[in-house]
């Protein structure tokens, strides 16, 4: 990891560490976003289905950080997939956010029979300048290969479930080879792995928490990471990860916690 940003293939600089806001109430989202921007975050990851785009937009407007310094991601929900409906859903997201562009618009899940038409809409939105980058989420290699049979623009990002117990090495290797940036969702394993003795022990060496160790593990693996918290102290804690470096042995030890266990659905069998 050489700096705080990863350059996407179109030259756009994407922060490597952002705030995720799934399960943050709309009424709490503005506070969370404002705390994060104060703490140094420059990226917020929301989605239509999180029902908090309004609060996210309010937090952005409340903060003293200029809009152009903030990287905002939102996502196209499954019910809205298809060409016309995706165009409309995007307009609605912008309106709820109160923004005139987003930095990244993602297809949230690979809805069979629909994601290729949705992608055409995203390509058009990208061409209009209202999304500075477009990408996918929860796409396996075969979904991307299938998408590329009709796409003219290759996704710039794939946001997938990754944490120390689901390291996704084969998919990450494919994405790297394709120059598609890898972004991790549920990077802390939704908080379920923060008492793992190996992680706690590594943290003790640096005076850091297991959450900070995991975030560092993502960053040092060139994975963009969006830990969620709605607590000010934890939001700050999760950004305080730029003053220590895990050794290659520690990275390897964390890699070995992998048990290929998903917390979310498999993109090949989701039913929503
Ligand atoms: N594309 C997709 O399909 C998809 C799916 C899931 C998630 N996401 C994105 O990824 C983001 C992150 O994933 P996630 O929200 O599922 O889970 P996560 O970031 O792995 O974990 C969040 C959980 O960990 C707790 N936590 C956070 N920091 C902590 C700390 N320093 N110490 C102790 N506990 C801590 C949080 O509690 P508190 O909030 O109570 O602090 C929350 O319960 C989401 O918010 C969303 O933006 C995308």
PDB file of C-alpha atoms and ligand atoms in Angstrom:
ATOM      1  CA  UNK A   1       0.000   0.000   0.000  1.00  0.00           C
ATOM      2  CA  UNK A   2       1.754   3.166  -1.089  1.00  0.00           C
ATOM      3  CA  UNK A   3      -0.725   5.840  -0.108  1.00  0.00           C
ATOM      4  CA  UNK A   4      -4.252   6.580   1.025  1.00  0.00           C
ATOM      5  CA  UNK A   5      -5.697   6.231  -2.495  1.00  0.00           C
ATOM      6  CA  UNK A   6      -5.850   3.553  -5.129  1.00  0.00           C
ATOM      7  CA  UNK A   7      -5.838   4.765  -8.697  1.00  0.00           C
ATOM      8  CA  UNK A   8      -8.573   3.115 -10.744  1.00  0.00           C
ATOM      9  CA  UNK A   9      -7.894   2.276 -14.385  1.00  0.00           C
ATOM     10  CA  UNK A  10      -9.631   5.487 -15.513  1.00  0.00           C
ATOM     11  CA  UNK A  11      -7.269   7.569 -13.354  1.00  0.00           C
ATOM     12  CA  UNK A  12      -9.809   8.276 -10.597  1.00  0.00           C
ATOM     13  CA  UNK A  13      -8.304   8.130  -7.108  1.00  0.00           C
ATOM     14  CA  UNK A  14     -10.369   6.005  -4.758  1.00  0.00           C
ATOM     15  CA  UNK A  15      -9.676   6.178  -1.003  1.00  0.00           C
ATOM     16  CA  UNK A  16      -8.457   2.836   0.305  1.00  0.00           C
ATOM     17  CA  UNK A  17     -10.405   3.180   3.570  1.00  0.00           C
ATOM     18  CA  UNK A  18     -13.991   4.381   3.847  1.00  0.00           C
ATOM     19  CA  UNK A  19     -17.042   4.191   6.093  1.00  0.00           C
ATOM     20  CA  UNK A  20     -19.728   1.593   5.354  1.00  0.00           C
ATOM     21  CA  UNK A  21     -23.250   2.496   6.469  1.00  0.00           C
ATOM     22  CA  UNK A  22     -25.334  -0.665   6.093  1.00  0.00           C
ATOM     23  CA  UNK A  23     -27.635  -0.955   9.133  1.00  0.00           C
ATOM     24  CA  UNK A  24     -27.119   2.693  10.067  1.00  0.00           C
ATOM     25  CA  UNK A  25     -30.537   4.330  10.487  1.00  0.00           C
ATOM     26  CA  UNK A  26     -31.234   7.221   8.136  1.00  0.00           C
ATOM     27  CA  UNK A  27     -31.620   9.448  11.195  1.00  0.00           C
ATOM     28  CA  UNK A  28     -28.137   8.466  12.459  1.00  0.00           C
ATOM     29  CA  UNK A  29     -26.349   8.468   9.120  1.00  0.00           C
ATOM     30  CA  UNK A  30     -25.656  12.208   9.033  1.00  0.00           C
ATOM     31  CA  UNK A  31     -23.873  12.051  12.394  1.00  0.00           C
ATOM     32  CA  UNK A  32     -21.865   8.978  11.410  1.00  0.00           C
ATOM     33  CA  UNK A  33     -20.798  10.593   8.127  1.00  0.00           C
ATOM     34  CA  UNK A  34     -19.891  13.855   9.822  1.00  0.00           C
ATOM     35  CA  UNK A  35     -17.805  12.038  12.482  1.00  0.00           C
ATOM     36  CA  UNK A  36     -16.061  10.017   9.810  1.00  0.00           C
ATOM     37  CA  UNK A  37     -15.195  13.040   7.681  1.00  0.00           C
ATOM     38  CA  UNK A  38     -13.870  14.809  10.785  1.00  0.00           C
ATOM     39  CA  UNK A  39     -11.743  11.766  11.615  1.00  0.00           C
ATOM     40  CA  UNK A  40     -10.132  11.861   8.162  1.00  0.00           C
ATOM     41  CA  UNK A  41     -12.281   9.470   6.118  1.00  0.00           C
ATOM     42  CA  UNK A  42     -12.876  10.608   2.553  1.00  0.00           C
ATOM     43  CA  UNK A  43     -15.166   7.813   1.356  1.00  0.00           C
ATOM     44  CA  UNK A  44     -18.707   6.734   2.254  1.00  0.00           C
ATOM     45  CA  UNK A  45     -20.320   3.511   1.028  1.00  0.00           C
ATOM     46  CA  UNK A  46     -24.119   3.515   0.911  1.00  0.00           C
ATOM     47  CA  UNK A  47     -26.829   1.875  -1.232  1.00  0.00           C
ATOM     48  CA  UNK A  48     -30.458   2.452  -2.068  1.00  0.00           C
ATOM     49  CA  UNK A  49     -31.420  -0.610  -0.042  1.00  0.00           C
ATOM     50  CA  UNK A  50     -29.745   0.774   3.127  1.00  0.00           C
ATOM     51  CA  UNK A  51     -32.448   3.476   3.149  1.00  0.00           C
ATOM     52  CA  UNK A  52     -30.024   6.092   4.415  1.00  0.00           C
ATOM     53  CA  UNK A  53     -28.895   7.980   1.292  1.00  0.00           C
ATOM     54  CA  UNK A  54     -30.726  11.045   2.589  1.00  0.00           C
ATOM     55  CA  UNK A  55     -28.848  11.027   5.885  1.00  0.00           C
ATOM     56  CA  UNK A  56     -25.555  10.409   4.087  1.00  0.00           C
ATOM     57  CA  UNK A  57     -26.131  13.452   1.882  1.00  0.00           C
ATOM     58  CA  UNK A  58     -27.013  15.548   4.905  1.00  0.00           C
ATOM     59  CA  UNK A  59     -23.802  14.509   6.693  1.00  0.00           C
ATOM     60  CA  UNK A  60     -21.767  15.457   3.628  1.00  0.00           C
ATOM     61  CA  UNK A  61     -23.391  18.876   3.453  1.00  0.00           C
ATOM     62  CA  UNK A  62     -22.963  19.436   7.191  1.00  0.00           C
ATOM     63  CA  UNK A  63     -19.248  18.687   7.169  1.00  0.00           C
ATOM     64  CA  UNK A  64     -16.606  21.247   6.291  1.00  0.00           C
ATOM     65  CA  UNK A  65     -14.926  18.843   3.837  1.00  0.00           C
ATOM     66  CA  UNK A  66     -15.557  19.976   0.244  1.00  0.00           C
ATOM     67  CA  UNK A  67     -17.724  17.683  -1.867  1.00  0.00           C
ATOM     68  CA  UNK A  68     -14.945  17.158  -4.416  1.00  0.00           C
ATOM     69  CA  UNK A  69     -12.728  15.668  -1.702  1.00  0.00           C
ATOM     70  CA  UNK A  70     -15.326  13.029  -0.773  1.00  0.00           C
ATOM     71  CA  UNK A  71     -15.774   9.751  -2.631  1.00  0.00           C
ATOM     72  CA  UNK A  72     -19.413   8.657  -2.513  1.00  0.00           C
ATOM     73  CA  UNK A  73     -20.510   5.175  -3.541  1.00  0.00           C
ATOM     74  CA  UNK A  74     -24.087   4.027  -3.937  1.00  0.00           C
ATOM     75  CA  UNK A  75     -25.631   0.952  -5.521  1.00  0.00           C
ATOM     76  CA  UNK A  76     -28.400  -0.188  -7.835  1.00  0.00           C
ATOM     77  CA  UNK A  77     -30.795  -2.466  -5.949  1.00  0.00           C
ATOM     78  CA  UNK A  78     -31.978  -5.781  -7.385  1.00  0.00           C
ATOM     79  CA  UNK A  79     -35.623  -4.696  -7.882  1.00  0.00           C
ATOM     80  CA  UNK A  80     -34.444  -1.820 -10.060  1.00  0.00           C
ATOM     81  CA  UNK A  81     -32.346  -3.851 -12.447  1.00  0.00           C
ATOM     82  CA  UNK A  82     -32.934  -3.468 -16.185  1.00  0.00           C
ATOM     83  CA  UNK A  83     -32.019  -0.598 -18.512  1.00  0.00           C
ATOM     84  CA  UNK A  84     -34.830   1.954 -17.972  1.00  0.00           C
ATOM     85  CA  UNK A  85     -35.377   1.126 -14.331  1.00  0.00           C
ATOM     86  CA  UNK A  86     -31.657   1.448 -13.572  1.00  0.00           C
ATOM     87  CA  UNK A  87     -31.554   4.919 -15.134  1.00  0.00           C
ATOM     88  CA  UNK A  88     -34.509   5.954 -12.998  1.00  0.00           C
ATOM     89  CA  UNK A  89     -33.102   4.362  -9.824  1.00  0.00           C
ATOM     90  CA  UNK A  90     -29.863   6.268 -10.312  1.00  0.00           C
ATOM     91  CA  UNK A  91     -31.698   9.594 -10.631  1.00  0.00           C
ATOM     92  CA  UNK A  92     -33.658   8.779  -7.484  1.00  0.00           C
ATOM     93  CA  UNK A  93     -30.469   7.953  -5.564  1.00  0.00           C
ATOM     94  CA  UNK A  94     -28.888  11.253  -6.610  1.00  0.00           C
ATOM     95  CA  UNK A  95     -32.000  13.073  -5.502  1.00  0.00           C
ATOM     96  CA  UNK A  96     -32.062  11.394  -2.081  1.00  0.00           C
ATOM     97  CA  UNK A  97     -28.346  12.091  -1.645  1.00  0.00           C
ATOM     98  CA  UNK A  98     -28.877  15.680  -2.773  1.00  0.00           C
ATOM     99  CA  UNK A  99     -25.832  15.380  -5.034  1.00  0.00           C
ATOM    100  CA  UNK A 100     -25.336  16.007  -8.730  1.00  0.00           C
ATOM    101  CA  UNK A 101     -22.881  13.143  -9.153  1.00  0.00           C
ATOM    102  CA  UNK A 102     -21.560  10.108  -7.295  1.00  0.00           C
ATOM    103  CA  UNK A 103     -18.029   8.838  -7.460  1.00  0.00           C
ATOM    104  CA  UNK A 104     -18.933   5.180  -7.862  1.00  0.00           C
ATOM    105  CA  UNK A 105     -22.166   3.457  -8.856  1.00  0.00           C
ATOM    106  CA  UNK A 106     -22.300  -0.306  -8.409  1.00  0.00           C
ATOM    107  CA  UNK A 107     -24.667  -3.072  -9.499  1.00  0.00           C
ATOM    108  CA  UNK A 108     -25.390  -4.468  -6.025  1.00  0.00           C
ATOM    109  CA  UNK A 109     -25.930  -8.156  -6.986  1.00  0.00           C
ATOM    110  CA  UNK A 110     -25.724 -10.067 -10.286  1.00  0.00           C
ATOM    111  CA  UNK A 111     -29.455 -10.529 -10.917  1.00  0.00           C
ATOM    112  CA  UNK A 112     -29.650 -13.244 -13.570  1.00  0.00           C
ATOM    113  CA  UNK A 113     -30.979 -12.142 -16.933  1.00  0.00           C
ATOM    114  CA  UNK A 114     -30.854  -8.480 -15.953  1.00  0.00           C
ATOM    115  CA  UNK A 115     -27.368  -7.337 -15.073  1.00  0.00           C
ATOM    116  CA  UNK A 116     -26.254  -6.881 -18.684  1.00  0.00           C
ATOM    117  CA  UNK A 117     -29.109  -4.439 -19.390  1.00  0.00           C
ATOM    118  CA  UNK A 118     -28.421  -2.690 -16.094  1.00  0.00           C
ATOM    119  CA  UNK A 119     -24.772  -2.328 -17.088  1.00  0.00           C
ATOM    120  CA  UNK A 120     -25.779  -0.550 -20.312  1.00  0.00           C
ATOM    121  CA  UNK A 121     -27.542   2.028 -18.149  1.00  0.00           C
ATOM    122  CA  UNK A 122     -24.463   2.367 -15.926  1.00  0.00           C
ATOM    123  CA  UNK A 123     -22.276   2.888 -18.999  1.00  0.00           C
ATOM    124  CA  UNK A 124     -24.600   5.670 -20.109  1.00  0.00           C
ATOM    125  CA  UNK A 125     -24.581   7.251 -16.638  1.00  0.00           C
ATOM    126  CA  UNK A 126     -20.778   7.089 -16.652  1.00  0.00           C
ATOM    127  CA  UNK A 127     -20.624   8.732 -20.084  1.00  0.00           C
ATOM    128  CA  UNK A 128     -22.833  11.553 -18.782  1.00  0.00           C
ATOM    129  CA  UNK A 129     -20.320  12.265 -15.992  1.00  0.00           C
ATOM    130  CA  UNK A 130     -22.852  11.700 -13.219  1.00  0.00           C
ATOM    131  CA  UNK A 131     -20.883   8.696 -11.914  1.00  0.00           C
ATOM    132  CA  UNK A 132     -17.114   9.118 -12.005  1.00  0.00           C
ATOM    133  CA  UNK A 133     -16.679   5.353 -11.949  1.00  0.00           C
ATOM    134  CA  UNK A 134     -18.929   2.324 -12.351  1.00  0.00           C
ATOM    135  CA  UNK A 135     -18.526  -1.178 -11.063  1.00  0.00           C
ATOM    136  CA  UNK A 136     -20.151  -4.286  -9.713  1.00  0.00           C
ATOM    137  CA  UNK A 137     -20.646  -5.996  -6.390  1.00  0.00           C
ATOM    138  CA  UNK A 138     -20.957  -9.673  -5.564  1.00  0.00           C
ATOM    139  CA  UNK A 139     -19.839 -10.672  -9.054  1.00  0.00           C
ATOM    140  CA  UNK A 140     -17.937 -13.928  -9.380  1.00  0.00           C
ATOM    141  CA  UNK A 141     -15.430 -14.355 -12.204  1.00  0.00           C
ATOM    142  CA  UNK A 142     -18.061 -16.000 -14.431  1.00  0.00           C
ATOM    143  CA  UNK A 143     -20.462 -13.069 -13.949  1.00  0.00           C
ATOM    144  CA  UNK A 144     -17.782 -10.614 -15.051  1.00  0.00           C
ATOM    145  CA  UNK A 145     -16.822 -12.786 -18.016  1.00  0.00           C
ATOM    146  CA  UNK A 146     -20.468 -12.971 -19.055  1.00  0.00           C
ATOM    147  CA  UNK A 147     -20.945  -9.212 -18.590  1.00  0.00           C
ATOM    148  CA  UNK A 148     -17.912  -8.560 -20.783  1.00  0.00           C
ATOM    149  CA  UNK A 149     -19.540 -10.337 -23.732  1.00  0.00           C
ATOM    150  CA  UNK A 150     -21.781  -7.260 -24.163  1.00  0.00           C
ATOM    151  CA  UNK A 151     -20.078  -4.506 -22.153  1.00  0.00           C
ATOM    152  CA  UNK A 152     -18.006  -1.749 -23.675  1.00  0.00           C
ATOM    153  CA  UNK A 153     -16.602  -0.604 -20.332  1.00  0.00           C
ATOM    154  CA  UNK A 154     -15.012  -3.074 -17.940  1.00  0.00           C
ATOM    155  CA  UNK A 155     -16.131  -2.665 -14.307  1.00  0.00           C
ATOM    156  CA  UNK A 156     -13.581  -0.583 -12.406  1.00  0.00           C
ATOM    157  CA  UNK A 157     -14.374  -2.153  -9.022  1.00  0.00           C
ATOM    158  CA  UNK A 158     -15.846  -5.394  -7.661  1.00  0.00           C
ATOM    159  CA  UNK A 159     -17.081  -5.076  -4.072  1.00  0.00           C
ATOM    160  CA  UNK A 160     -17.182  -8.547  -2.522  1.00  0.00           C
ATOM    161  CA  UNK A 161     -17.348 -10.172   0.891  1.00  0.00           C
ATOM    162  CA  UNK A 162     -13.810 -10.501   2.267  1.00  0.00           C
ATOM    163  CA  UNK A 163     -12.523 -10.913   5.818  1.00  0.00           C
ATOM    164  CA  UNK A 164      -9.895 -13.116   7.447  1.00  0.00           C
ATOM    165  CA  UNK A 165     -12.277 -16.100   7.490  1.00  0.00           C
ATOM    166  CA  UNK A 166     -13.216 -15.623   3.799  1.00  0.00           C
ATOM    167  CA  UNK A 167     -10.101 -14.445   2.000  1.00  0.00           C
ATOM    168  CA  UNK A 168     -11.355 -15.084  -1.572  1.00  0.00           C
ATOM    169  CA  UNK A 169      -7.837 -15.509  -2.952  1.00  0.00           C
ATOM    170  CA  UNK A 170      -8.787 -17.003  -6.365  1.00  0.00           C
ATOM    171  CA  UNK A 171     -11.317 -14.237  -7.133  1.00  0.00           C
ATOM    172  CA  UNK A 172      -8.905 -11.548  -5.898  1.00  0.00           C
ATOM    173  CA  UNK A 173      -6.209 -12.931  -8.183  1.00  0.00           C
ATOM    174  CA  UNK A 174      -8.593 -12.859 -11.174  1.00  0.00           C
ATOM    175  CA  UNK A 175      -9.639  -9.265 -10.389  1.00  0.00           C
ATOM    176  CA  UNK A 176      -6.008  -8.187 -10.014  1.00  0.00           C
ATOM    177  CA  UNK A 177      -5.148  -9.768 -13.350  1.00  0.00           C
ATOM    178  CA  UNK A 178      -8.064  -7.858 -14.916  1.00  0.00           C
ATOM    179  CA  UNK A 179      -7.047  -4.583 -13.193  1.00  0.00           C
ATOM    180  CA  UNK A 180     -10.428  -4.457 -11.432  1.00  0.00           C
ATOM    181  CA  UNK A 181     -10.017  -2.918  -7.980  1.00  0.00           C
ATOM    182  CA  UNK A 182     -10.988  -5.223  -5.107  1.00  0.00           C
ATOM    183  CA  UNK A 183     -13.182  -3.774  -2.375  1.00  0.00           C
ATOM    184  CA  UNK A 184     -14.144  -5.736   0.743  1.00  0.00           C
ATOM    185  CA  UNK A 185     -17.598  -5.710   2.300  1.00  0.00           C
ATOM    186  CA  UNK A 186     -18.114  -6.943   5.856  1.00  0.00           C
ATOM    187  CA  UNK A 187     -14.342  -6.481   6.238  1.00  0.00           C
ATOM    188  CA  UNK A 188     -14.538  -7.053  10.010  1.00  0.00           C
ATOM    189  CA  UNK A 189     -16.689 -10.138   9.560  1.00  0.00           C
ATOM    190  CA  UNK A 190     -19.614  -8.045  10.859  1.00  0.00           C
ATOM    191  CA  UNK A 191     -17.821  -7.863  14.197  1.00  0.00           C
ATOM    192  CA  UNK A 192     -17.966 -11.631  14.778  1.00  0.00           C
ATOM    193  CA  UNK A 193     -14.212 -12.258  14.549  1.00  0.00           C
ATOM    194  CA  UNK A 194     -12.894  -9.475  16.755  1.00  0.00           C
ATOM    195  CA  UNK A 195     -12.095 -11.826  19.617  1.00  0.00           C
ATOM    196  CA  UNK A 196     -10.012 -14.213  17.533  1.00  0.00           C
ATOM    197  CA  UNK A 197      -6.966 -14.833  19.771  1.00  0.00           C
ATOM    198  CA  UNK A 198      -4.416 -14.547  16.916  1.00  0.00           C
ATOM    199  CA  UNK A 199      -5.786 -11.118  15.944  1.00  0.00           C
ATOM    200  CA  UNK A 200      -5.958  -9.875  19.529  1.00  0.00           C
ATOM    201  CA  UNK A 201      -2.367 -11.024  20.126  1.00  0.00           C
ATOM    202  CA  UNK A 202      -1.014  -9.302  17.020  1.00  0.00           C
ATOM    203  CA  UNK A 203      -2.873  -6.152  18.098  1.00  0.00           C
ATOM    204  CA  UNK A 204      -1.293  -6.224  21.565  1.00  0.00           C
ATOM    205  CA  UNK A 205       2.154  -6.007  19.991  1.00  0.00           C
ATOM    206  CA  UNK A 206       1.245  -2.683  18.328  1.00  0.00           C
ATOM    207  CA  UNK A 207      -1.159  -1.320  20.945  1.00  0.00           C
ATOM    208  CA  UNK A 208      -3.999  -1.803  18.430  1.00  0.00           C
ATOM    209  CA  UNK A 209      -7.380  -3.543  18.505  1.00  0.00           C
ATOM    210  CA  UNK A 210      -8.258  -6.647  16.490  1.00  0.00           C
ATOM    211  CA  UNK A 211     -10.429  -4.402  14.265  1.00  0.00           C
ATOM    212  CA  UNK A 212      -7.425  -2.202  13.485  1.00  0.00           C
ATOM    213  CA  UNK A 213      -5.281  -5.269  12.752  1.00  0.00           C
ATOM    214  CA  UNK A 214      -7.901  -6.588  10.304  1.00  0.00           C
ATOM    215  CA  UNK A 215      -8.211  -3.227   8.538  1.00  0.00           C
ATOM    216  CA  UNK A 216      -4.426  -3.114   8.215  1.00  0.00           C
ATOM    217  CA  UNK A 217      -4.470  -6.664   6.798  1.00  0.00           C
ATOM    218  CA  UNK A 218      -6.912  -5.542   4.077  1.00  0.00           C
ATOM    219  CA  UNK A 219      -4.883  -2.441   3.240  1.00  0.00           C
ATOM    220  CA  UNK A 220      -1.607  -4.330   3.035  1.00  0.00           C
ATOM    221  CA  UNK A 221      -3.304  -6.852   0.712  1.00  0.00           C
ATOM    222  CA  UNK A 222      -4.277  -3.995  -1.642  1.00  0.00           C
ATOM    223  CA  UNK A 223      -7.959  -4.395  -0.713  1.00  0.00           C
ATOM    224  CA  UNK A 224     -10.132  -1.284  -0.433  1.00  0.00           C
ATOM    225  CA  UNK A 225     -11.976  -1.493   2.854  1.00  0.00           C
ATOM    226  CA  UNK A 226     -15.199   0.006   4.270  1.00  0.00           C
ATOM    227  CA  UNK A 227     -15.682  -0.966   7.933  1.00  0.00           C
ATOM    228  CA  UNK A 228     -19.038   0.077   9.383  1.00  0.00           C
ATOM    229  CA  UNK A 229     -19.675   1.591  12.762  1.00  0.00           C
ATOM    230  CA  UNK A 230     -22.286   3.959  14.056  1.00  0.00           C
ATOM    231  CA  UNK A 231     -20.229   4.844  17.147  1.00  0.00           C
ATOM    232  CA  UNK A 232     -17.976   7.878  17.055  1.00  0.00           C
ATOM    233  CA  UNK A 233     -15.171   6.206  19.047  1.00  0.00           C
ATOM    234  CA  UNK A 234     -15.071   3.152  16.787  1.00  0.00           C
ATOM    235  CA  UNK A 235     -15.303   5.238  13.627  1.00  0.00           C
ATOM    236  CA  UNK A 236     -12.172   7.068  14.806  1.00  0.00           C
ATOM    237  CA  UNK A 237     -10.485   3.861  15.922  1.00  0.00           C
ATOM    238  CA  UNK A 238     -11.019   2.220  12.540  1.00  0.00           C
ATOM    239  CA  UNK A 239      -9.259   5.081  10.768  1.00  0.00           C
ATOM    240  CA  UNK A 240      -6.295   5.096  13.150  1.00  0.00           C
ATOM    241  CA  UNK A 241      -4.402   2.454  11.206  1.00  0.00           C
ATOM    242  CA  UNK A 242      -1.726   4.395   9.360  1.00  0.00           C
ATOM    243  CA  UNK A 243       0.963   4.327  12.046  1.00  0.00           C
ATOM    244  CA  UNK A 244       1.843   0.636  12.083  1.00  0.00           C
ATOM    245  CA  UNK A 245       2.686  -2.093   9.572  1.00  0.00           C
ATOM    246  CA  UNK A 246       2.052  -5.815   9.896  1.00  0.00           C
ATOM    247  CA  UNK A 247       5.019  -8.053   9.125  1.00  0.00           C
ATOM    248  CA  UNK A 248       4.817 -10.551   6.226  1.00  0.00           C
ATOM    249  CA  UNK A 249       4.614 -13.337   8.837  1.00  0.00           C
ATOM    250  CA  UNK A 250       1.634 -11.663  10.508  1.00  0.00           C
ATOM    251  CA  UNK A 251      -0.091 -11.225   7.154  1.00  0.00           C
ATOM    252  CA  UNK A 252       0.475 -14.915   6.468  1.00  0.00           C
ATOM    253  CA  UNK A 253      -0.824 -15.873   9.913  1.00  0.00           C
ATOM    254  CA  UNK A 254      -4.024 -13.888   9.262  1.00  0.00           C
ATOM    255  CA  UNK A 255      -4.379 -15.394   5.757  1.00  0.00           C
ATOM    256  CA  UNK A 256      -4.351 -18.784   7.439  1.00  0.00           C
ATOM    257  CA  UNK A 257      -7.509 -17.963   9.419  1.00  0.00           C
ATOM    258  CA  UNK A 258      -9.400 -18.480   6.148  1.00  0.00           C
ATOM    259  CA  UNK A 259     -12.131 -21.136   6.341  1.00  0.00           C
ATOM    260  CA  UNK A 260     -14.051 -19.999   3.211  1.00  0.00           C
ATOM    261  CA  UNK A 261     -17.048 -19.162   5.388  1.00  0.00           C
ATOM    262  CA  UNK A 262     -19.553 -16.627   4.084  1.00  0.00           C
ATOM    263  CA  UNK A 263     -21.644 -14.422   6.362  1.00  0.00           C
ATOM    264  CA  UNK A 264     -23.719 -13.204   3.440  1.00  0.00           C
ATOM    265  CA  UNK A 265     -25.291 -15.020   0.509  1.00  0.00           C
ATOM    266  CA  UNK A 266     -23.382 -16.733  -2.255  1.00  0.00           C
ATOM    267  CA  UNK A 267     -23.787 -14.673  -5.448  1.00  0.00           C
ATOM    268  CA  UNK A 268     -24.691 -17.911  -7.243  1.00  0.00           C
ATOM    269  CA  UNK A 269     -27.656 -18.706  -4.996  1.00  0.00           C
ATOM    270  CA  UNK A 270     -29.006 -15.477  -3.445  1.00  0.00           C
ATOM    271  CA  UNK A 271     -32.786 -15.186  -3.465  1.00  0.00           C
ATOM    272  CA  UNK A 272     -33.531 -11.487  -2.995  1.00  0.00           C
TER     273      UNK A 272
HETATM  274  N1  LIG B   1     -22.137  -4.950  -1.505  1.00  0.00           N
HETATM  275  C1  LIG B   1     -22.752  -5.677  -0.603  1.00  0.00           C
HETATM  276  O1  LIG B   1     -23.524  -6.603  -0.927  1.00  0.00           O
HETATM  277  C2  LIG B   1     -22.525  -5.402   0.837  1.00  0.00           C
HETATM  278  C3  LIG B   1     -22.942  -6.318   1.810  1.00  0.00           C
HETATM  279  C4  LIG B   1     -22.676  -6.031   3.138  1.00  0.00           C
HETATM  280  C5  LIG B   1     -22.015  -4.862   3.484  1.00  0.00           C
HETATM  281  N2  LIG B   1     -21.627  -3.965   2.523  1.00  0.00           N
HETATM  282  C6  LIG B   1     -20.901  -2.712   2.853  1.00  0.00           C
HETATM  283  O2  LIG B   1     -19.789  -3.038   3.676  1.00  0.00           O
HETATM  284  C7  LIG B   1     -19.870  -2.277   4.884  1.00  0.00           C
HETATM  285  C8  LIG B   1     -19.205  -2.992   6.034  1.00  0.00           C
HETATM  286  O3  LIG B   1     -19.755  -4.263   6.227  1.00  0.00           O
HETATM  287  P1  LIG B   1     -20.715  -4.635   7.465  1.00  0.00           P
HETATM  288  O4  LIG B   1     -21.430  -3.435   7.903  1.00  0.00           O
HETATM  289  O5  LIG B   1     -21.506  -5.807   7.031  1.00  0.00           O
HETATM  290  O6  LIG B   1     -19.756  -5.187   8.592  1.00  0.00           O
HETATM  291  P2  LIG B   1     -18.303  -4.879   9.176  1.00  0.00           P
HETATM  292  O7  LIG B   1     -17.822  -3.552   8.788  1.00  0.00           O
HETATM  293  O8  LIG B   1     -17.473  -6.074   8.881  1.00  0.00           O
HETATM  294  O9  LIG B   1     -18.614  -4.913  10.737  1.00  0.00           O
HETATM  295  C9  LIG B   1     -19.484  -3.992  11.342  1.00  0.00           C
HETATM  296  C10 LIG B   1     -19.778  -4.475  12.763  1.00  0.00           C
HETATM  297  O10 LIG B   1     -18.585  -4.422  13.540  1.00  0.00           O
HETATM  298  C11 LIG B   1     -18.780  -3.529  14.641  1.00  0.00           C
HETATM  299  N3  LIG B   1     -17.538  -2.753  14.772  1.00  0.00           N
HETATM  300  C12 LIG B   1     -17.043  -1.878  13.869  1.00  0.00           C
HETATM  301  N4  LIG B   1     -15.873  -1.369  14.300  1.00  0.00           N
HETATM  302  C13 LIG B   1     -15.635  -1.920  15.487  1.00  0.00           C
HETATM  303  C14 LIG B   1     -14.584  -1.777  16.434  1.00  0.00           C
HETATM  304  N5  LIG B   1     -13.563  -0.971  16.198  1.00  0.00           N
HETATM  305  N6  LIG B   1     -14.653  -2.494  17.577  1.00  0.00           N
HETATM  306  C15 LIG B   1     -15.700  -3.324  17.816  1.00  0.00           C
HETATM  307  N7  LIG B   1     -16.716  -3.506  16.975  1.00  0.00           N
HETATM  308  C16 LIG B   1     -16.689  -2.807  15.820  1.00  0.00           C
HETATM  309  C17 LIG B   1     -19.971  -2.674  14.292  1.00  0.00           C
HETATM  310  O11 LIG B   1     -20.670  -2.291  15.448  1.00  0.00           O
HETATM  311  P3  LIG B   1     -21.170  -0.771  15.758  1.00  0.00           P
HETATM  312  O12 LIG B   1     -21.770  -0.203  14.527  1.00  0.00           O
HETATM  313  O13 LIG B   1     -22.141  -0.985  16.851  1.00  0.00           O
HETATM  314  O14 LIG B   1     -19.950  -0.024  16.190  1.00  0.00           O
HETATM  315  C18 LIG B   1     -20.811  -3.628  13.448  1.00  0.00           C
HETATM  316  O15 LIG B   1     -21.577  -4.475  14.272  1.00  0.00           O
HETATM  317  C19 LIG B   1     -21.377  -2.087   5.048  1.00  0.00           C
HETATM  318  O16 LIG B   1     -21.691  -1.111   6.018  1.00  0.00           O
HETATM  319  C20 LIG B   1     -21.767  -1.731   3.648  1.00  0.00           C
HETATM  320  O17 LIG B   1     -21.422  -0.391   3.357  1.00  0.00           O
HETATM  321  C21 LIG B   1     -21.871  -4.228   1.202  1.00  0.00           C
END
